[in-house]
Amino acid sequence: MSGFSQVVRGQAVERPPYPRSPLRYGFIPILMFAHGCAGIQSTLEPTGAEARQIATLFWVMVIGGSVVWLAVIGTLLYAARWKGEPHSAQSAGRLILWGGAIFPAVVLMALLAYALWLMPSLRPQSGEPPSAPLRIEVTGEQFWWRVSYRSKNHEASIASANEIRLPLGQRVEFVLKSSDVIHSFWIPSLGGKMDMIPGRTNRLSLLATKVGIFRGPCAEYCGTSHTLMAFYAMVMDPAAFDIWLEAQSQPSEELASDGKLRFISNGCGSCHTVHGTEATGTLGPDLTHLGSRESLAAGILPNTEEAIRRFIADPDVIKPGSKMPAFRMLPEDDLQAIASYLKGLK
Amino acid sequence: MRIIPNEMESLWTLFTAPVVWALHFLICYVSVAVYCAKSSQISFGFDVVRLGVVLVTIMALALIAMSGLLAWRQWGFGTHDPPHDDPTRHDRELFQGFATLLLSGLSFVAVIYVAMPLLFIAECSP
Ligand SMILES: [Cu+2]
């Protein structure tokens, strides 16, 4: 023990090679950290019941960890600077036993117990429908999200893609699946993440406590365009949500255009469904109400006519590895007409 | 015949506590996983599994405590101070006893940590 403190004491006299006060730059990581705390995709700005508990857990752990860290650094400084007599072997041994074994074991046990105690409420189980009034089935696909709503007000399930809407203050049960590789479903503002595993059905229940638009990334590496796989989650007033869901269950109103003909004649319908037309493919996302979604191509493009045109022409450039074939050989007015038709599907 | 041997001759006593810890870990995780996978075909409730794991935990803690007690004895009940680094049979024994005692302490705490989730998790997820 005493040998150790002498060595450290010896070194402390020499000037370190870096600038005298490294604290001067301390604000940089703090700023970076603080920047990540706010926004539409942040665990630390919770807008859901589960996310709030996770945020509390986070702060308890940070504060607990900081106290331990300060105690360790304090002891280190004391050992390095203190100029008194070395401790007797007996009191040093006692310090190691209490400070190095018993104290950490008790603190870790308390923190572990707290985290475990939170667990059941972080993963509430709403049970099988009809007890859960709204169930949203989300299937991870390379590199987009297949979405299907099942509500007690509707006989059939309502198909959608790449966007999730949920009513404020109502528990929603998510049924999570995958059609190819492991993905992970995560809306940090609302709750914890849950893996989507091929051949399995995982469940997650979320309760949103604030109206707004939030973002969810795919949280498990799933292939080349994994980082281009995200979605927006909209928390709506329950009344507005019911009206929206009712509209989703109907075909979109059609504007007079020949875009629909070109959409059909170019074979888009073999992979995409547009309700009320002969397009009934299910390999790609349902496009029935594409025009009213917040974003395009799983959260990566703004939903504008121009972006739709670009995506139809060059999906392989915008999203490498995507299963959507490129249609850059189509004449410009075909692309334009199809894009404006799709944008019109509200 | 004595149940508790007079002397520690083998290096294997060193590993008793960690082996109990490992077995306890396996029993906890395997029993809960199998129960939850087959719960539809099993007639008793999850609480039976929890109670079973509590019993296994008590047994594991008792075994580890016994291993620790024997180690303490081998170490001379703390009458000798480490380091036991003389090349003598006596020091080898003291060293092994001390190391076994520390491992027993670690395993004791670890077994408690492993069993703790069962206090809070009361059902299989659907
Ligand atoms: Cu993914």
PDB file of N, CA, C and O in Angstrom, chain A residues 47 67 103 118 121 139 150 161 172 189 196 213 248 283 303 313 335:
ATOM      1  N   THR A  47     -41.699  10.992 -23.414  1.00  0.00           N
ATOM      2  CA  THR A  47     -43.080  11.389 -23.660  1.00  0.00           C
ATOM      3  C   THR A  47     -43.990  10.170 -23.554  1.00  0.00           C
ATOM      4  O   THR A  47     -45.059  10.147 -24.130  1.00  0.00           O
ATOM      5  N   VAL A  67     -21.246   9.119  -7.683  1.00  0.00           N
ATOM      6  CA  VAL A  67     -20.834   9.106  -6.280  1.00  0.00           C
ATOM      7  C   VAL A  67     -19.690   8.110  -6.082  1.00  0.00           C
ATOM      8  O   VAL A  67     -18.667   8.417  -5.456  1.00  0.00           O
ATOM      9  N   PHE A 103     -18.714  -2.486   0.633  1.00  0.00           N
ATOM     10  CA  PHE A 103     -19.436  -1.315   0.133  1.00  0.00           C
ATOM     11  C   PHE A 103     -19.894  -1.497  -1.318  1.00  0.00           C
ATOM     12  O   PHE A 103     -21.072  -1.335  -1.629  1.00  0.00           O
ATOM     13  N   LEU A 118     -38.041  -2.243 -11.322  1.00  0.00           N
ATOM     14  CA  LEU A 118     -38.712  -1.497 -12.387  1.00  0.00           C
ATOM     15  C   LEU A 118     -39.151  -2.400 -13.527  1.00  0.00           C
ATOM     16  O   LEU A 118     -40.037  -2.062 -14.294  1.00  0.00           O
ATOM     17  N   SER A 121     -42.838  -3.191 -14.717  1.00  0.00           N
ATOM     18  CA  SER A 121     -43.615  -2.060 -15.222  1.00  0.00           C
ATOM     19  C   SER A 121     -43.032  -1.513 -16.522  1.00  0.00           C
ATOM     20  O   SER A 121     -43.686  -0.763 -17.239  1.00  0.00           O
ATOM     21  N   THR A 139     -43.872  -5.518 -38.708  1.00  0.00           N
ATOM     22  CA  THR A 139     -42.935  -6.528 -39.174  1.00  0.00           C
ATOM     23  C   THR A 139     -41.721  -5.839 -39.784  1.00  0.00           C
ATOM     24  O   THR A 139     -41.871  -4.994 -40.662  1.00  0.00           O
ATOM     25  N   ARG A 150     -55.019  -3.218 -35.738  1.00  0.00           N
ATOM     26  CA  ARG A 150     -56.215  -3.998 -35.406  1.00  0.00           C
ATOM     27  C   ARG A 150     -56.901  -3.314 -34.248  1.00  0.00           C
ATOM     28  O   ARG A 150     -56.354  -3.234 -33.160  1.00  0.00           O
ATOM     29  N   ALA A 161     -47.622   1.346 -43.716  1.00  0.00           N
ATOM     30  CA  ALA A 161     -46.198   1.054 -43.700  1.00  0.00           C
ATOM     31  C   ALA A 161     -45.410   2.281 -43.288  1.00  0.00           C
ATOM     32  O   ALA A 161     -45.844   3.415 -43.506  1.00  0.00           O
ATOM     33  N   VAL A 172     -51.234   0.821 -26.019  1.00  0.00           N
ATOM     34  CA  VAL A 172     -51.230   0.197 -27.336  1.00  0.00           C
ATOM     35  C   VAL A 172     -50.322  -1.017 -27.274  1.00  0.00           C
ATOM     36  O   VAL A 172     -49.220  -0.948 -26.736  1.00  0.00           O
ATOM     37  N   SER A 189     -38.399   8.018 -27.404  1.00  0.00           N
ATOM     38  CA  SER A 189     -39.198   8.962 -26.618  1.00  0.00           C
ATOM     39  C   SER A 189     -40.326   8.269 -25.867  1.00  0.00           C
ATOM     40  O   SER A 189     -40.827   8.802 -24.876  1.00  0.00           O
ATOM     41  N   MET A 196     -37.035  -7.696 -33.077  1.00  0.00           N
ATOM     42  CA  MET A 196     -37.947  -8.405 -33.982  1.00  0.00           C
ATOM     43  C   MET A 196     -37.153  -9.579 -34.524  1.00  0.00           C
ATOM     44  O   MET A 196     -36.150  -9.385 -35.211  1.00  0.00           O
ATOM     45  N   ILE A 213     -44.705  14.387 -32.748  1.00  0.00           N
ATOM     46  CA  ILE A 213     -44.087  13.489 -33.724  1.00  0.00           C
ATOM     47  C   ILE A 213     -42.749  13.036 -33.177  1.00  0.00           C
ATOM     48  O   ILE A 213     -41.915  13.845 -32.798  1.00  0.00           O
ATOM     49  N   GLN A 248     -58.104   5.564 -42.889  1.00  0.00           N
ATOM     50  CA  GLN A 248     -57.110   4.597 -43.364  1.00  0.00           C
ATOM     51  C   GLN A 248     -57.766   3.308 -43.846  1.00  0.00           C
ATOM     52  O   GLN A 248     -57.228   2.612 -44.697  1.00  0.00           O
ATOM     53  N   LEU A 283     -45.340  -7.548 -51.545  1.00  0.00           N
ATOM     54  CA  LEU A 283     -43.908  -7.669 -51.302  1.00  0.00           C
ATOM     55  C   LEU A 283     -43.316  -6.370 -50.765  1.00  0.00           C
ATOM     56  O   LEU A 283     -42.382  -6.367 -49.971  1.00  0.00           O
ATOM     57  N   ASN A 303     -41.449  13.653 -47.687  1.00  0.00           N
ATOM     58  CA  ASN A 303     -42.489  13.105 -48.557  1.00  0.00           C
ATOM     59  C   ASN A 303     -42.966  14.160 -49.548  1.00  0.00           C
ATOM     60  O   ASN A 303     -44.019  14.782 -49.362  1.00  0.00           O
ATOM     61  N   ALA A 313     -37.023   6.128 -59.401  1.00  0.00           N
ATOM     62  CA  ALA A 313     -35.973   5.983 -60.408  1.00  0.00           C
ATOM     63  C   ALA A 313     -34.724   5.307 -59.837  1.00  0.00           C
ATOM     64  O   ALA A 313     -34.159   4.407 -60.465  1.00  0.00           O
ATOM     65  N   LEU A 335     -42.487   8.789 -64.841  1.00  0.00           N
ATOM     66  CA  LEU A 335     -42.044   8.954 -63.457  1.00  0.00           C
ATOM     67  C   LEU A 335     -42.808  10.082 -62.789  1.00  0.00           C
ATOM     68  O   LEU A 335     -43.310   9.948 -61.667  1.00  0.00           O
TER      69      LEU A 335
END
